[in-house]
């Protein structure tokens, strides 16, 4: 592979692993096999930057001018992380995007994980070409959401924290709760039904896309839901965050 391409790199910062891959944006696919490194025990921005450096070095197609998109499982406003459930609290209210740019010497975009996945599904996956309002939900440890209207992302929607029957919705309906409480698919689907009915009554989306690891078993629960909105599984699986982050980073790089 040539060193001249300067492909954008997508990085997914999770609680247990930091994963990255260069992305071929024409195809919406990884340009090389994903590299995963354990998240450092103390996952400060500096420690995460060191891991990203190693991931950059790992790939031939990522060079000095490659933009890097980084997903964070929390709110990110103008490059600053505002909530940090699964990463070190030192990210909070800290100019992380600027620090990472300085430390790594690349254009950096920090983005909420679900927002990145939503962007990827819009450009390359289940929401491609969809007009009107798309809501992507990721069902995992928590519930992440992305709101996209006519192709424009409205970031940090955080609709996994809607109140549902007196609870934070993700504490009732995330797939981790299904596992923790040992719920069957029909039992869990009752909770999803409450959640998605609430969402569609508030926002009247044109399409709901369901991502997160459990979406590979979508046929076990999506057909049980009774909604007026079309609801489909995500198609990019666990690649969506990395692909969406790389897409946003390239857009940012091109606009400078
Ligand atoms: C966080 C979101 C995140 C989601 C999925 C939620 O608990 O508040 O920012 O997108 O988990 O990781």
PDB file of C-alpha atoms and ligand atoms in Angstrom:
ATOM      1  CA  UNK A   1       0.000   0.000   0.000  1.00  0.00           C
ATOM      2  CA  UNK A   2       1.196   3.509  -0.783  1.00  0.00           C
ATOM      3  CA  UNK A   3       2.186   5.929   1.945  1.00  0.00           C
ATOM      4  CA  UNK A   4       0.904   8.819  -0.155  1.00  0.00           C
ATOM      5  CA  UNK A   5      -2.804   8.394   0.278  1.00  0.00           C
ATOM      6  CA  UNK A   6      -3.076   9.961   3.748  1.00  0.00           C
ATOM      7  CA  UNK A   7      -6.322   8.148   4.454  1.00  0.00           C
ATOM      8  CA  UNK A   8      -8.441   9.417   7.353  1.00  0.00           C
ATOM      9  CA  UNK A   9      -8.242   7.352  10.507  1.00  0.00           C
ATOM     10  CA  UNK A  10     -11.259   6.517  12.668  1.00  0.00           C
ATOM     11  CA  UNK A  11     -10.691   5.715  16.329  1.00  0.00           C
ATOM     12  CA  UNK A  12     -13.259   4.280  18.704  1.00  0.00           C
ATOM     13  CA  UNK A  13     -12.400   4.936  22.358  1.00  0.00           C
ATOM     14  CA  UNK A  14     -14.258   2.422  24.494  1.00  0.00           C
ATOM     15  CA  UNK A  15     -14.115   1.379  28.140  1.00  0.00           C
ATOM     16  CA  UNK A  16     -11.997  -1.714  27.434  1.00  0.00           C
ATOM     17  CA  UNK A  17     -10.412  -1.172  24.025  1.00  0.00           C
ATOM     18  CA  UNK A  18      -9.264   1.576  21.680  1.00  0.00           C
ATOM     19  CA  UNK A  19      -9.834   0.482  18.092  1.00  0.00           C
ATOM     20  CA  UNK A  20      -8.827   2.187  14.902  1.00  0.00           C
ATOM     21  CA  UNK A  21      -8.703   1.738  11.158  1.00  0.00           C
ATOM     22  CA  UNK A  22      -7.986   3.870   8.110  1.00  0.00           C
ATOM     23  CA  UNK A  23     -11.166   4.339   6.113  1.00  0.00           C
ATOM     24  CA  UNK A  24     -11.749   4.348   2.375  1.00  0.00           C
ATOM     25  CA  UNK A  25     -14.448   7.016   2.223  1.00  0.00           C
ATOM     26  CA  UNK A  26     -15.352   6.289  -1.393  1.00  0.00           C
ATOM     27  CA  UNK A  27     -16.460   2.818  -0.331  1.00  0.00           C
ATOM     28  CA  UNK A  28     -17.330   3.422   3.326  1.00  0.00           C
ATOM     29  CA  UNK A  29     -15.096   0.516   4.314  1.00  0.00           C
ATOM     30  CA  UNK A  30     -11.999  -0.101   6.375  1.00  0.00           C
ATOM     31  CA  UNK A  31      -8.920   0.190   4.167  1.00  0.00           C
ATOM     32  CA  UNK A  32      -7.008  -2.210   6.431  1.00  0.00           C
ATOM     33  CA  UNK A  33      -7.746  -4.635   9.250  1.00  0.00           C
ATOM     34  CA  UNK A  34      -8.759  -2.852  12.448  1.00  0.00           C
ATOM     35  CA  UNK A  35      -6.097  -2.478  15.165  1.00  0.00           C
ATOM     36  CA  UNK A  36      -7.154  -2.810  18.805  1.00  0.00           C
ATOM     37  CA  UNK A  37      -5.143  -1.856  21.888  1.00  0.00           C
ATOM     38  CA  UNK A  38      -6.426  -2.189  25.473  1.00  0.00           C
ATOM     39  CA  UNK A  39      -7.671   1.071  26.954  1.00  0.00           C
ATOM     40  CA  UNK A  40      -5.030   2.192  29.499  1.00  0.00           C
ATOM     41  CA  UNK A  41      -6.152   1.652  33.099  1.00  0.00           C
ATOM     42  CA  UNK A  42      -6.089   5.423  33.527  1.00  0.00           C
ATOM     43  CA  UNK A  43      -7.568   6.589  30.242  1.00  0.00           C
ATOM     44  CA  UNK A  44      -6.598  10.269  30.391  1.00  0.00           C
ATOM     45  CA  UNK A  45      -6.488  12.257  27.121  1.00  0.00           C
ATOM     46  CA  UNK A  46      -2.653  12.002  27.205  1.00  0.00           C
ATOM     47  CA  UNK A  47      -2.712   8.214  27.670  1.00  0.00           C
ATOM     48  CA  UNK A  48      -5.311   7.845  24.907  1.00  0.00           C
ATOM     49  CA  UNK A  49      -3.188  10.081  22.639  1.00  0.00           C
ATOM     50  CA  UNK A  50      -0.221   7.713  23.157  1.00  0.00           C
ATOM     51  CA  UNK A  51      -2.357   4.762  22.082  1.00  0.00           C
ATOM     52  CA  UNK A  52      -3.616   6.691  19.038  1.00  0.00           C
ATOM     53  CA  UNK A  53       0.017   7.398  18.127  1.00  0.00           C
ATOM     54  CA  UNK A  54       0.714   3.658  18.153  1.00  0.00           C
ATOM     55  CA  UNK A  55      -2.347   3.027  15.991  1.00  0.00           C
ATOM     56  CA  UNK A  56      -1.219   5.732  13.514  1.00  0.00           C
ATOM     57  CA  UNK A  57       2.214   4.081  13.310  1.00  0.00           C
ATOM     58  CA  UNK A  58       0.616   0.704  12.684  1.00  0.00           C
ATOM     59  CA  UNK A  59      -0.915   1.728   9.360  1.00  0.00           C
ATOM     60  CA  UNK A  60       0.962   2.449   6.148  1.00  0.00           C
ATOM     61  CA  UNK A  61      -1.906   4.445   4.668  1.00  0.00           C
ATOM     62  CA  UNK A  62      -2.069   6.916   7.539  1.00  0.00           C
ATOM     63  CA  UNK A  63       0.488   9.677   7.249  1.00  0.00           C
ATOM     64  CA  UNK A  64       1.236  13.083   8.762  1.00  0.00           C
ATOM     65  CA  UNK A  65      -1.663  14.888   7.138  1.00  0.00           C
ATOM     66  CA  UNK A  66      -4.287  12.227   7.757  1.00  0.00           C
ATOM     67  CA  UNK A  67      -7.214  13.634   9.716  1.00  0.00           C
ATOM     68  CA  UNK A  68      -8.293  11.601  12.730  1.00  0.00           C
ATOM     69  CA  UNK A  69     -11.863  11.215  14.006  1.00  0.00           C
ATOM     70  CA  UNK A  70     -12.218   9.976  17.576  1.00  0.00           C
ATOM     71  CA  UNK A  71     -15.450   8.691  19.114  1.00  0.00           C
ATOM     72  CA  UNK A  72     -16.148   9.215  22.798  1.00  0.00           C
ATOM     73  CA  UNK A  73     -19.031   7.603  24.736  1.00  0.00           C
ATOM     74  CA  UNK A  74     -20.227  10.960  26.026  1.00  0.00           C
ATOM     75  CA  UNK A  75     -21.363  14.439  25.077  1.00  0.00           C
ATOM     76  CA  UNK A  76     -18.880  16.473  23.006  1.00  0.00           C
ATOM     77  CA  UNK A  77     -19.517  20.152  22.342  1.00  0.00           C
ATOM     78  CA  UNK A  78     -17.042  22.135  20.220  1.00  0.00           C
ATOM     79  CA  UNK A  79     -14.202  19.760  20.988  1.00  0.00           C
ATOM     80  CA  UNK A  80     -14.853  19.564  24.717  1.00  0.00           C
ATOM     81  CA  UNK A  81     -16.088  16.369  26.408  1.00  0.00           C
ATOM     82  CA  UNK A  82     -18.978  17.147  28.736  1.00  0.00           C
ATOM     83  CA  UNK A  83     -19.937  13.746  30.154  1.00  0.00           C
ATOM     84  CA  UNK A  84     -17.685  10.734  30.810  1.00  0.00           C
ATOM     85  CA  UNK A  85     -19.330   7.513  31.942  1.00  0.00           C
ATOM     86  CA  UNK A  86     -16.744   5.022  30.625  1.00  0.00           C
ATOM     87  CA  UNK A  87     -13.601   7.098  30.335  1.00  0.00           C
ATOM     88  CA  UNK A  88     -11.381   8.910  32.783  1.00  0.00           C
ATOM     89  CA  UNK A  89     -13.023  11.923  34.393  1.00  0.00           C
ATOM     90  CA  UNK A  90     -10.024  14.089  33.384  1.00  0.00           C
ATOM     91  CA  UNK A  91     -11.667  14.406  29.934  1.00  0.00           C
ATOM     92  CA  UNK A  92     -14.470  16.461  31.444  1.00  0.00           C
ATOM     93  CA  UNK A  93     -14.591  20.143  30.459  1.00  0.00           C
ATOM     94  CA  UNK A  94     -11.083  19.926  29.066  1.00  0.00           C
ATOM     95  CA  UNK A  95     -10.054  21.265  25.621  1.00  0.00           C
ATOM     96  CA  UNK A  96      -9.363  17.705  24.472  1.00  0.00           C
ATOM     97  CA  UNK A  97      -9.647  18.275  20.728  1.00  0.00           C
ATOM     98  CA  UNK A  98      -7.058  21.078  20.859  1.00  0.00           C
ATOM     99  CA  UNK A  99      -4.689  19.105  23.090  1.00  0.00           C
ATOM    100  CA  UNK A 100      -4.907  16.048  20.848  1.00  0.00           C
ATOM    101  CA  UNK A 101      -4.281  18.179  17.754  1.00  0.00           C
ATOM    102  CA  UNK A 102      -1.184  19.627  19.370  1.00  0.00           C
ATOM    103  CA  UNK A 103       0.101  16.339  20.720  1.00  0.00           C
ATOM    104  CA  UNK A 104      -0.585  14.239  17.619  1.00  0.00           C
ATOM    105  CA  UNK A 105      -0.009  16.890  14.940  1.00  0.00           C
ATOM    106  CA  UNK A 106      -3.115  15.844  12.994  1.00  0.00           C
ATOM    107  CA  UNK A 107      -6.483  17.499  12.407  1.00  0.00           C
ATOM    108  CA  UNK A 108      -8.700  15.941  15.046  1.00  0.00           C
ATOM    109  CA  UNK A 109     -12.464  15.688  15.387  1.00  0.00           C
ATOM    110  CA  UNK A 110     -13.902  14.408  18.648  1.00  0.00           C
ATOM    111  CA  UNK A 111     -17.423  13.118  18.307  1.00  0.00           C
ATOM    112  CA  UNK A 112     -20.010  11.283  20.355  1.00  0.00           C
ATOM    113  CA  UNK A 113     -19.966   7.546  19.500  1.00  0.00           C
ATOM    114  CA  UNK A 114     -23.624   7.308  18.472  1.00  0.00           C
ATOM    115  CA  UNK A 115     -23.373  10.488  16.383  1.00  0.00           C
ATOM    116  CA  UNK A 116     -20.431   8.960  14.496  1.00  0.00           C
ATOM    117  CA  UNK A 117     -22.390   5.744  13.921  1.00  0.00           C
ATOM    118  CA  UNK A 118     -25.368   7.758  12.687  1.00  0.00           C
ATOM    119  CA  UNK A 119     -23.223   9.623  10.161  1.00  0.00           C
ATOM    120  CA  UNK A 120     -21.811   6.320   8.878  1.00  0.00           C
ATOM    121  CA  UNK A 121     -25.241   4.710   8.500  1.00  0.00           C
ATOM    122  CA  UNK A 122     -26.456   7.831   6.689  1.00  0.00           C
ATOM    123  CA  UNK A 123     -23.659   7.838   4.132  1.00  0.00           C
ATOM    124  CA  UNK A 124     -22.974   4.144   3.695  1.00  0.00           C
ATOM    125  CA  UNK A 125     -25.563   2.083   5.541  1.00  0.00           C
ATOM    126  CA  UNK A 126     -29.189   1.606   6.501  1.00  0.00           C
ATOM    127  CA  UNK A 127     -30.125   5.306   6.335  1.00  0.00           C
ATOM    128  CA  UNK A 128     -28.457   6.050   3.001  1.00  0.00           C
ATOM    129  CA  UNK A 129     -30.490   8.531   0.965  1.00  0.00           C
ATOM    130  CA  UNK A 130     -33.180   8.826   3.652  1.00  0.00           C
ATOM    131  CA  UNK A 131     -34.964  12.184   3.669  1.00  0.00           C
ATOM    132  CA  UNK A 132     -36.539  13.744   6.738  1.00  0.00           C
ATOM    133  CA  UNK A 133     -35.639  12.681  10.246  1.00  0.00           C
ATOM    134  CA  UNK A 134     -33.540   9.600  10.991  1.00  0.00           C
ATOM    135  CA  UNK A 135     -32.938   8.484  14.559  1.00  0.00           C
ATOM    136  CA  UNK A 136     -30.158   5.990  15.065  1.00  0.00           C
ATOM    137  CA  UNK A 137     -30.132   4.235  18.424  1.00  0.00           C
ATOM    138  CA  UNK A 138     -27.245   2.091  19.620  1.00  0.00           C
ATOM    139  CA  UNK A 139     -28.287  -0.546  22.134  1.00  0.00           C
ATOM    140  CA  UNK A 140     -25.260  -1.597  24.183  1.00  0.00           C
ATOM    141  CA  UNK A 141     -23.950  -0.786  27.656  1.00  0.00           C
ATOM    142  CA  UNK A 142     -26.107   2.324  27.412  1.00  0.00           C
ATOM    143  CA  UNK A 143     -28.367   3.718  24.722  1.00  0.00           C
ATOM    144  CA  UNK A 144     -26.743   6.181  22.351  1.00  0.00           C
ATOM    145  CA  UNK A 145     -28.729   8.199  19.839  1.00  0.00           C
ATOM    146  CA  UNK A 146     -28.041  10.245  16.717  1.00  0.00           C
ATOM    147  CA  UNK A 147     -30.571  12.653  15.196  1.00  0.00           C
ATOM    148  CA  UNK A 148     -30.092  13.394  11.518  1.00  0.00           C
ATOM    149  CA  UNK A 149     -32.422  15.687   9.621  1.00  0.00           C
ATOM    150  CA  UNK A 150     -32.167  15.783   5.822  1.00  0.00           C
ATOM    151  CA  UNK A 151     -28.577  14.602   6.067  1.00  0.00           C
ATOM    152  CA  UNK A 152     -27.552  17.086   8.779  1.00  0.00           C
ATOM    153  CA  UNK A 153     -26.507  15.782  12.171  1.00  0.00           C
ATOM    154  CA  UNK A 154     -27.935  17.500  15.253  1.00  0.00           C
ATOM    155  CA  UNK A 155     -25.259  16.358  17.722  1.00  0.00           C
ATOM    156  CA  UNK A 156     -25.525  15.144  21.317  1.00  0.00           C
ATOM    157  CA  UNK A 157     -29.189  14.197  21.317  1.00  0.00           C
ATOM    158  CA  UNK A 158     -28.672  11.881  24.352  1.00  0.00           C
ATOM    159  CA  UNK A 159     -32.158  10.387  24.000  1.00  0.00           C
ATOM    160  CA  UNK A 160     -30.987   7.272  25.814  1.00  0.00           C
ATOM    161  CA  UNK A 161     -31.530   9.324  28.943  1.00  0.00           C
ATOM    162  CA  UNK A 162     -35.199  10.059  28.325  1.00  0.00           C
ATOM    163  CA  UNK A 163     -37.231   9.241  31.409  1.00  0.00           C
ATOM    164  CA  UNK A 164     -39.197   6.040  30.966  1.00  0.00           C
ATOM    165  CA  UNK A 165     -41.599   4.833  33.660  1.00  0.00           C
ATOM    166  CA  UNK A 166     -39.616   6.817  36.210  1.00  0.00           C
ATOM    167  CA  UNK A 167     -36.213   5.494  35.087  1.00  0.00           C
ATOM    168  CA  UNK A 168     -33.372   6.660  32.882  1.00  0.00           C
ATOM    169  CA  UNK A 169     -34.391   4.808  29.682  1.00  0.00           C
ATOM    170  CA  UNK A 170     -30.985   3.183  29.157  1.00  0.00           C
ATOM    171  CA  UNK A 171     -31.196   1.667  32.634  1.00  0.00           C
ATOM    172  CA  UNK A 172     -34.368  -0.166  31.479  1.00  0.00           C
ATOM    173  CA  UNK A 173     -33.869  -0.871  27.824  1.00  0.00           C
ATOM    174  CA  UNK A 174     -30.131  -1.048  26.970  1.00  0.00           C
ATOM    175  CA  UNK A 175     -29.012  -4.507  25.833  1.00  0.00           C
ATOM    176  CA  UNK A 176     -26.673  -4.705  28.870  1.00  0.00           C
ATOM    177  CA  UNK A 177     -29.809  -4.609  31.058  1.00  0.00           C
ATOM    178  CA  UNK A 178     -31.298  -7.497  29.068  1.00  0.00           C
ATOM    179  CA  UNK A 179     -28.165  -9.494  29.953  1.00  0.00           C
ATOM    180  CA  UNK A 180     -27.926  -8.341  33.585  1.00  0.00           C
ATOM    181  CA  UNK A 181     -31.594  -9.108  34.304  1.00  0.00           C
ATOM    182  CA  UNK A 182     -31.613 -12.270  32.161  1.00  0.00           C
ATOM    183  CA  UNK A 183     -34.570 -11.032  30.071  1.00  0.00           C
ATOM    184  CA  UNK A 184     -35.787 -13.076  27.116  1.00  0.00           C
ATOM    185  CA  UNK A 185     -36.166 -11.278  23.792  1.00  0.00           C
ATOM    186  CA  UNK A 186     -39.978 -10.960  24.203  1.00  0.00           C
ATOM    187  CA  UNK A 187     -39.529  -9.581  27.758  1.00  0.00           C
ATOM    188  CA  UNK A 188     -36.902  -7.106  26.673  1.00  0.00           C
ATOM    189  CA  UNK A 189     -38.947  -6.125  23.624  1.00  0.00           C
ATOM    190  CA  UNK A 190     -41.753  -4.907  25.921  1.00  0.00           C
ATOM    191  CA  UNK A 191     -39.303  -2.344  27.265  1.00  0.00           C
ATOM    192  CA  UNK A 192     -38.088  -1.461  23.782  1.00  0.00           C
ATOM    193  CA  UNK A 193     -41.717  -1.006  22.745  1.00  0.00           C
ATOM    194  CA  UNK A 194     -42.220   1.575  25.528  1.00  0.00           C
ATOM    195  CA  UNK A 195     -38.981   3.297  24.552  1.00  0.00           C
ATOM    196  CA  UNK A 196     -39.490   3.462  20.806  1.00  0.00           C
ATOM    197  CA  UNK A 197     -43.200   4.433  21.146  1.00  0.00           C
ATOM    198  CA  UNK A 198     -42.109   7.311  23.366  1.00  0.00           C
ATOM    199  CA  UNK A 199     -39.421   8.352  20.865  1.00  0.00           C
ATOM    200  CA  UNK A 200     -41.731   8.279  17.854  1.00  0.00           C
ATOM    201  CA  UNK A 201     -44.470  10.201  19.682  1.00  0.00           C
ATOM    202  CA  UNK A 202     -42.026  12.947  20.640  1.00  0.00           C
ATOM    203  CA  UNK A 203     -40.074  13.279  17.403  1.00  0.00           C
ATOM    204  CA  UNK A 204     -42.041  11.726  14.523  1.00  0.00           C
ATOM    205  CA  UNK A 205     -39.002  10.285  12.742  1.00  0.00           C
ATOM    206  CA  UNK A 206     -39.162   8.921   9.190  1.00  0.00           C
ATOM    207  CA  UNK A 207     -36.789   6.079   9.999  1.00  0.00           C
ATOM    208  CA  UNK A 208     -35.322   4.471  13.110  1.00  0.00           C
ATOM    209  CA  UNK A 209     -32.048   2.549  12.731  1.00  0.00           C
ATOM    210  CA  UNK A 210     -31.036   0.118  15.478  1.00  0.00           C
ATOM    211  CA  UNK A 211     -27.315  -0.388  16.027  1.00  0.00           C
ATOM    212  CA  UNK A 212     -25.131  -1.867  18.751  1.00  0.00           C
ATOM    213  CA  UNK A 213     -23.890  -5.462  18.965  1.00  0.00           C
ATOM    214  CA  UNK A 214     -27.392  -6.834  19.547  1.00  0.00           C
ATOM    215  CA  UNK A 215     -28.565  -5.559  16.151  1.00  0.00           C
ATOM    216  CA  UNK A 216     -27.102  -8.720  14.627  1.00  0.00           C
ATOM    217  CA  UNK A 217     -30.031 -10.529  16.342  1.00  0.00           C
ATOM    218  CA  UNK A 218     -32.532  -7.953  15.088  1.00  0.00           C
ATOM    219  CA  UNK A 219     -34.922 -10.601  13.739  1.00  0.00           C
ATOM    220  CA  UNK A 220     -35.481 -11.727  17.345  1.00  0.00           C
ATOM    221  CA  UNK A 221     -36.940  -8.411  18.459  1.00  0.00           C
ATOM    222  CA  UNK A 222     -37.614  -5.886  15.675  1.00  0.00           C
ATOM    223  CA  UNK A 223     -40.556  -7.898  14.222  1.00  0.00           C
ATOM    224  CA  UNK A 224     -42.194  -7.898  17.690  1.00  0.00           C
ATOM    225  CA  UNK A 225     -42.324  -4.093  17.832  1.00  0.00           C
ATOM    226  CA  UNK A 226     -45.526  -2.273  16.844  1.00  0.00           C
ATOM    227  CA  UNK A 227     -44.561   1.182  15.624  1.00  0.00           C
ATOM    228  CA  UNK A 228     -45.794   3.553  12.952  1.00  0.00           C
ATOM    229  CA  UNK A 229     -42.186   4.352  12.032  1.00  0.00           C
ATOM    230  CA  UNK A 230     -40.136   2.063   9.841  1.00  0.00           C
ATOM    231  CA  UNK A 231     -37.438   0.487  12.034  1.00  0.00           C
ATOM    232  CA  UNK A 232     -34.435  -1.361  10.570  1.00  0.00           C
ATOM    233  CA  UNK A 233     -31.149  -2.828  11.816  1.00  0.00           C
ATOM    234  CA  UNK A 234     -27.929  -0.908  11.218  1.00  0.00           C
ATOM    235  CA  UNK A 235     -25.823  -2.447   8.489  1.00  0.00           C
ATOM    236  CA  UNK A 236     -22.276  -1.407   9.403  1.00  0.00           C
ATOM    237  CA  UNK A 237     -22.233  -3.281  12.724  1.00  0.00           C
ATOM    238  CA  UNK A 238     -19.329  -2.369  14.990  1.00  0.00           C
ATOM    239  CA  UNK A 239     -17.545  -0.557  12.160  1.00  0.00           C
ATOM    240  CA  UNK A 240     -19.990   2.346  12.119  1.00  0.00           C
ATOM    241  CA  UNK A 241     -18.299   4.481  14.793  1.00  0.00           C
ATOM    242  CA  UNK A 242     -14.873   4.291  13.163  1.00  0.00           C
ATOM    243  CA  UNK A 243     -16.219   4.928   9.657  1.00  0.00           C
ATOM    244  CA  UNK A 244     -18.396   7.866  10.785  1.00  0.00           C
ATOM    245  CA  UNK A 245     -15.555   9.425  12.786  1.00  0.00           C
ATOM    246  CA  UNK A 246     -13.191   9.194   9.805  1.00  0.00           C
ATOM    247  CA  UNK A 247     -15.857  10.720   7.552  1.00  0.00           C
ATOM    248  CA  UNK A 248     -16.356  13.693   9.895  1.00  0.00           C
ATOM    249  CA  UNK A 249     -12.589  14.161  10.293  1.00  0.00           C
ATOM    250  CA  UNK A 250     -12.096  14.281   6.521  1.00  0.00           C
ATOM    251  CA  UNK A 251     -14.951  16.801   6.176  1.00  0.00           C
ATOM    252  CA  UNK A 252     -13.322  18.986   8.818  1.00  0.00           C
ATOM    253  CA  UNK A 253      -9.895  18.673   7.167  1.00  0.00           C
ATOM    254  CA  UNK A 254     -11.319  19.621   3.770  1.00  0.00           C
ATOM    255  CA  UNK A 255     -13.115  22.652   5.182  1.00  0.00           C
ATOM    256  CA  UNK A 256      -9.959  24.195   6.699  1.00  0.00           C
TER     257      UNK A 256
HETATM  258  C1  LIG B   1     -23.961   8.271  26.847  1.00  0.00           C
HETATM  259  C2  LIG B   1     -23.964   8.639  25.388  1.00  0.00           C
HETATM  260  C3  LIG B   1     -23.393   7.495  24.561  1.00  0.00           C
HETATM  261  C4  LIG B   1     -24.114   6.209  24.863  1.00  0.00           C
HETATM  262  C5  LIG B   1     -23.535   5.019  24.131  1.00  0.00           C
HETATM  263  C6  LIG B   1     -24.706   6.963  27.028  1.00  0.00           C
HETATM  264  O1  LIG B   1     -24.690   6.587  28.374  1.00  0.00           O
HETATM  265  O2  LIG B   1     -24.603   9.279  27.609  1.00  0.00           O
HETATM  266  O3  LIG B   1     -23.211   9.815  25.185  1.00  0.00           O
HETATM  267  O4  LIG B   1     -23.546   7.810  23.198  1.00  0.00           O
HETATM  268  O5  LIG B   1     -24.077   5.935  26.249  1.00  0.00           O
HETATM  269  O6  LIG B   1     -22.186   4.851  24.416  1.00  0.00           O
END
